[in-house]
Coordinates of C-alpha atoms and ligand atoms in Angstrom, one line a residue:
M23 CA 6.4 -89.4 91.0
E24 CA 7.2 -88.4 94.9
L25 CA 4.6 -89.1 97.3
I26 CA 3.1 -86.0 98.5
V27 CA 2.0 -85.7 102.0
A28 CA -0.7 -83.5 103.2
H29 CA -2.2 -82.7 106.6
D30 CA -4.8 -80.4 105.9
R31 CA -8.0 -80.3 103.6
A32 CA -6.0 -76.8 101.6
G33 CA -2.8 -79.1 101.7
L34 CA -5.2 -81.9 99.8
E35 CA -7.1 -79.6 97.7
K36 CA -3.8 -78.6 96.3
A37 CA -2.2 -82.3 95.7
R38 CA -6.2 -83.6 94.4
S39 CA -5.5 -84.8 90.7
S40 CA -8.3 -84.1 88.3
G41 CA -7.9 -87.3 87.2
R42 CA -10.4 -90.8 88.2
V43 CA -8.9 -90.8 92.3
A44 CA -9.1 -94.0 94.2
L45 CA -9.3 -93.3 97.8
V46 CA -8.1 -96.2 100.6
P47 CA -9.5 -95.1 104.7
T48 CA -6.8 -96.3 106.7
M49 CA -5.8 -95.1 111.0
G50 CA -2.1 -95.6 110.3
A51 CA 0.0 -98.4 111.6
L52 CA 0.3 -100.0 108.1
H53 CA 0.9 -103.1 107.5
E54 CA 0.7 -106.1 104.3
G55 CA -3.0 -106.0 104.5
H56 CA -2.9 -102.1 103.6
R57 CA -0.4 -102.6 101.0
S58 CA -2.9 -105.2 99.2
L59 CA -5.7 -102.2 99.3
M60 CA -3.4 -100.2 97.8
R61 CA -2.5 -102.4 95.7
V62 CA -5.7 -103.0 94.3
A63 CA -6.4 -99.0 94.4
R64 CA -3.7 -98.4 92.0
T65 CA -5.2 -100.7 89.5
L66 CA -8.4 -98.3 90.0
A67 CA -8.1 -94.9 89.2
D68 CA -5.0 -92.3 88.0
Q69 CA -4.4 -91.1 91.3
V70 CA -4.6 -93.1 94.8
V71 CA -4.5 -91.3 98.1
V72 CA -4.2 -93.3 101.7
S73 CA -6.0 -91.4 104.2
I74 CA -4.2 -91.8 107.7
F75 CA -6.4 -91.1 110.9
V76 CA -6.7 -92.9 113.8
N77 CA -11.1 -91.3 114.4
P78 CA -11.7 -90.8 118.2
L79 CA -15.7 -91.2 117.3
Q80 CA -14.8 -94.6 116.4
F81 CA -13.6 -95.4 120.1
G82 CA -15.2 -96.4 123.2
P83 CA -14.5 -93.9 125.9
A84 CA -12.9 -97.6 127.6
E85 CA -11.7 -98.6 124.1
D86 CA -8.0 -98.1 122.7
F87 CA -7.9 -95.0 121.3
S88 CA -4.9 -93.6 123.5
R89 CA -2.6 -96.3 122.9
Y90 CA -3.6 -97.7 118.7
P91 CA -0.2 -97.8 117.5
R92 CA 1.0 -95.0 115.9
T93 CA 4.1 -94.8 113.7
F94 CA 3.9 -92.9 110.7
D95 CA 7.3 -92.7 109.8
S96 CA 6.6 -96.5 108.5
D97 CA 3.4 -96.0 107.1
L98 CA 4.5 -93.0 104.7
D99 CA 7.7 -95.6 103.9
I100 CA 5.6 -97.8 103.2
C101 CA 3.1 -95.8 101.0
A102 CA 5.8 -94.4 98.8
A103 CA 7.4 -98.1 98.4
E104 CA 3.8 -98.9 96.5
G105 CA 3.5 -96.0 95.1
V106 CA 0.9 -94.2 96.3
D107 CA 0.5 -90.5 95.0
V108 CA -0.7 -88.9 98.3
V109 CA -1.4 -89.0 102.1
F110 CA -4.1 -87.5 103.4
A111 CA -2.8 -86.9 108.1
P112 CA -4.8 -84.7 109.3
S113 CA -5.3 -83.1 113.1
A114 CA -7.9 -85.0 115.0
D115 CA -8.9 -80.7 114.9
D116 CA -8.9 -80.6 111.4
M117 CA -11.1 -83.0 110.7
Y118 CA -13.8 -82.5 114.3
R119 CA -15.0 -78.3 114.4
P120 CA -15.3 -78.2 118.0
D121 CA -19.2 -77.5 118.5
R122 CA -19.8 -79.7 115.7
Q123 CA -23.1 -81.3 115.9
V124 CA -24.7 -83.8 113.3
S125 CA -23.4 -87.0 112.9
L126 CA -24.3 -90.0 110.5
S127 CA -26.2 -93.1 112.6
A128 CA -25.9 -96.4 111.2
G129 CA -29.5 -97.3 111.9
R130 CA -30.4 -101.2 113.2
M131 CA -27.7 -102.6 111.0
G132 CA -25.2 -100.5 113.0
A133 CA -26.0 -102.0 116.8
M134 CA -26.1 -105.7 115.0
V135 CA -22.9 -108.3 115.9
E136 CA -19.6 -106.0 116.7
G137 CA -22.6 -103.1 116.9
A138 CA -24.2 -105.0 120.0
V139 CA -20.2 -105.1 122.0
R140 CA -18.8 -101.5 120.7
P141 CA -22.0 -99.4 121.1
G142 CA -21.8 -96.2 118.6
H143 CA -18.7 -97.7 116.5
F144 CA -20.1 -97.8 113.8
D145 CA -22.0 -94.3 113.5
G146 CA -17.7 -92.7 114.1
V147 CA -16.8 -95.1 111.3
L148 CA -19.4 -94.3 108.7
T149 CA -18.9 -90.4 109.9
V150 CA -15.3 -90.3 109.5
V151 CA -15.6 -92.0 105.8
M152 CA -18.6 -89.6 104.8
K153 CA -16.2 -86.8 105.5
L154 CA -13.0 -88.1 103.8
F155 CA -16.0 -88.9 100.8
N156 CA -15.9 -85.6 100.8
L157 CA -12.7 -83.6 101.3
V158 CA -11.1 -86.2 99.1
G159 CA -14.0 -86.2 96.1
P160 CA -13.0 -90.0 94.7
Q161 CA -14.4 -91.9 92.4
V162 CA -14.0 -95.4 94.1
A163 CA -12.9 -96.7 97.3
V164 CA -10.7 -99.4 98.9
F165 CA -11.5 -101.4 101.8
G166 CA -10.3 -104.8 103.4
Q167 CA -12.9 -107.1 104.1
K168 CA -11.5 -108.3 107.4
D169 CA -13.8 -105.5 108.5
A170 CA -17.1 -107.2 107.0
Q171 CA -19.7 -105.4 108.6
Q172 CA -17.3 -102.1 108.0
L173 CA -17.6 -103.1 104.4
A174 CA -21.4 -103.7 104.8
L175 CA -22.0 -100.2 105.8
I176 CA -20.0 -98.4 103.6
R177 CA -21.8 -100.1 100.8
R178 CA -25.5 -99.0 102.7
M179 CA -24.6 -95.8 103.3
V180 CA -23.7 -95.7 99.8
A181 CA -27.1 -96.9 98.5
D182 CA -29.1 -95.1 101.4
L183 CA -27.2 -92.1 100.4
D184 CA -26.5 -91.9 96.7
L185 CA -23.2 -91.1 97.1
P186 CA -21.2 -91.4 93.7
V187 CA -18.3 -93.6 94.8
E188 CA -17.4 -97.5 93.9
V189 CA -16.6 -99.6 97.2
V190 CA -14.7 -102.2 96.8
G191 CA -13.6 -104.7 99.3
A192 CA -10.5 -106.6 99.2
P193 CA -9.7 -110.3 100.5
T194 CA -8.3 -110.0 103.9
V195 CA -4.9 -110.6 103.5
R196 CA -3.1 -113.3 106.4
E197 CA -0.3 -115.0 107.9
P198 CA 1.3 -118.1 106.2
D199 CA -0.3 -120.1 110.0
G200 CA -3.6 -118.2 109.3
L201 CA -3.3 -115.5 111.4
A202 CA -5.3 -112.2 109.9
L203 CA -3.1 -109.1 109.1
S204 CA -4.6 -106.9 111.8
S205 CA -2.7 -103.8 113.5
R206 CA -4.0 -104.4 116.8
N207 CA -1.9 -108.1 116.6
R208 CA 1.3 -105.5 117.9
Y209 CA -0.4 -105.8 120.9
L210 CA 0.0 -109.1 120.9
T211 CA 2.3 -111.4 123.3
P212 CA 4.1 -114.0 122.0
D213 CA 1.8 -116.8 123.9
D214 CA -1.1 -114.6 122.9
R215 CA -0.2 -114.6 119.1
Q216 CA -0.4 -119.1 119.9
R217 CA -3.6 -118.1 121.6
A218 CA -4.8 -115.9 118.3
L219 CA -4.4 -118.9 115.9
A220 CA -8.1 -119.9 117.5
L221 CA -10.3 -117.7 115.7
S222 CA -8.7 -118.5 112.2
R223 CA -9.0 -122.4 112.9
A224 CA -12.5 -121.7 114.5
L225 CA -13.1 -120.4 110.9
H226 CA -11.8 -123.3 109.2
A227 CA -13.5 -125.6 111.5
G228 CA -16.5 -123.7 110.3
A229 CA -16.0 -123.4 106.6
A230 CA -15.1 -128.0 105.9
R231 CA -18.9 -128.1 107.3
L232 CA -22.4 -128.2 104.4
S233 CA -25.0 -127.3 106.6
P234 CA -25.7 -123.7 108.6
A235 CA -25.5 -125.1 111.8
A236 CA -23.5 -127.4 111.7
V237 CA -20.5 -124.6 111.1
R238 CA -21.6 -122.7 113.8
A239 CA -20.7 -125.6 115.9
A240 CA -17.9 -126.3 114.6
A241 CA -16.9 -122.9 114.7
E242 CA -18.4 -122.3 117.9
G243 CA -16.5 -125.7 119.2
E244 CA -12.9 -125.0 117.9
L245 CA -12.7 -121.8 120.2
A246 CA -14.4 -123.5 123.2
A247 CA -11.4 -126.2 122.7
S248 CA -8.9 -123.2 123.0
G249 CA -10.1 -122.0 126.0
L250 CA -10.9 -118.1 124.5
V251 CA -14.1 -116.2 125.4
A252 CA -16.2 -115.1 121.8
D253 CA -17.6 -112.0 122.0
Y254 CA -19.7 -113.8 118.6
V255 CA -19.6 -116.7 116.4
V256 CA -22.1 -116.5 113.2
L257 CA -23.5 -116.5 110.4
V258 CA -24.7 -114.3 108.4
D259 CA -25.9 -112.4 105.2
P260 CA -23.4 -110.5 104.7
A261 CA -25.2 -107.6 103.0
T262 CA -27.7 -107.1 105.9
F263 CA -25.4 -109.4 108.6
A264 CA -28.2 -110.8 109.8
E265 CA -28.6 -114.2 110.9
I266 CA -28.7 -116.7 107.8
P267 CA -31.8 -119.3 108.2
D268 CA -30.9 -123.2 107.5
D269 CA -31.9 -123.4 104.3
F270 CA -30.3 -120.3 103.3
R271 CA -28.5 -120.6 99.7
G272 CA -25.8 -118.5 98.5
E273 CA -22.6 -116.6 100.0
A274 CA -22.7 -115.7 104.1
V275 CA -19.7 -114.2 106.2
L276 CA -19.0 -116.6 109.5
A277 CA -18.0 -114.1 111.5
V278 CA -16.0 -114.2 115.1
A279 CA -14.7 -112.3 117.7
A280 CA -12.6 -112.8 120.7
K281 CA -10.0 -111.2 123.3
V282 CA -6.8 -112.5 123.6
G283 CA -5.2 -111.8 126.9
T284 CA -5.8 -107.5 126.6
T285 CA -6.8 -107.3 122.9
R286 CA -9.8 -107.9 121.0
L287 CA -9.7 -109.3 117.2
I288 CA -12.2 -109.8 115.0
D289 CA -12.0 -112.0 112.2
N290 CA -14.5 -113.8 109.0
V291 CA -14.7 -115.6 106.2
L292 CA -16.7 -116.3 103.2
I293 CA -18.6 -119.1 102.7
A294 CA -20.8 -120.5 99.7
F295 CA -24.2 -122.3 100.6
Ligands
PAF266 O1 -11.6 -99.5 108.6 C1 -10.6 -98.8 109.3 O2 -9.2 -98.3 109.5 C2 -11.5 -97.6 109.8 O3 -12.6 -98.2 110.9 C3 -12.2 -96.8 108.8 C4 -12.6 -97.6 107.3 C5 -9.8 -96.0 108.5 C6 -12.6 -95.2 109.7 O4 -11.9 -95.2 110.6

């Protein structure tokens, strides 16, 4: 089957099948991590729809919206190679009416951790994901564990707003040396790329410890030793993103964010206590 590219709602409407649909929302600049989401989606549905839309609502005024990598032709090649059925790539004008009034709030959870550093970011993410759910009408949607707080908030949105969509999280894909794949890795100079390895090293150091306090200390120590200034190092409940207490039992997320040169990177790992 040939890949269908829909640039607007009408095109999407025509391309949609009546069978089970899996959606993989992306902002393009696709890499091996996105390919793994597409492969998961393929196992879950008859039709796989990938959306490619750099969502202006989720970027702050001083963030990288205008320079965010846009690689549409190679994105289409990747989608075709992965057997994706439909790419939905709307324009910003098609997605957002100029007199738009209503949007979603990610609430208190959206203002924590990553949301504390990027105010309004998760409101923008939830608003566009809700619109994509409404436009594409998937039964299932696949998101990367790499954006752990985004995944948690999308699960919350589905539960709180009774959306008929199953949300599936897929594991982070890493380079052989540990660097988590990210569209923003393209910004890194060779020197930055070496320094960026401190994030995965910090997670590795933390995951080797037994108590929450020791995990935090080891991760913070590793980042400090690398000379990177962290935006945060947190050990949180994967569903609520609240810091876990020392007697916590279950699975937690150790999440880190730091600027490497001009590029802000995030990473996380799941740790069982
Ligand atoms: O994870 C991303 O690429 C984006 O935040 C998403 C989910 C496609 C919404 O714009």
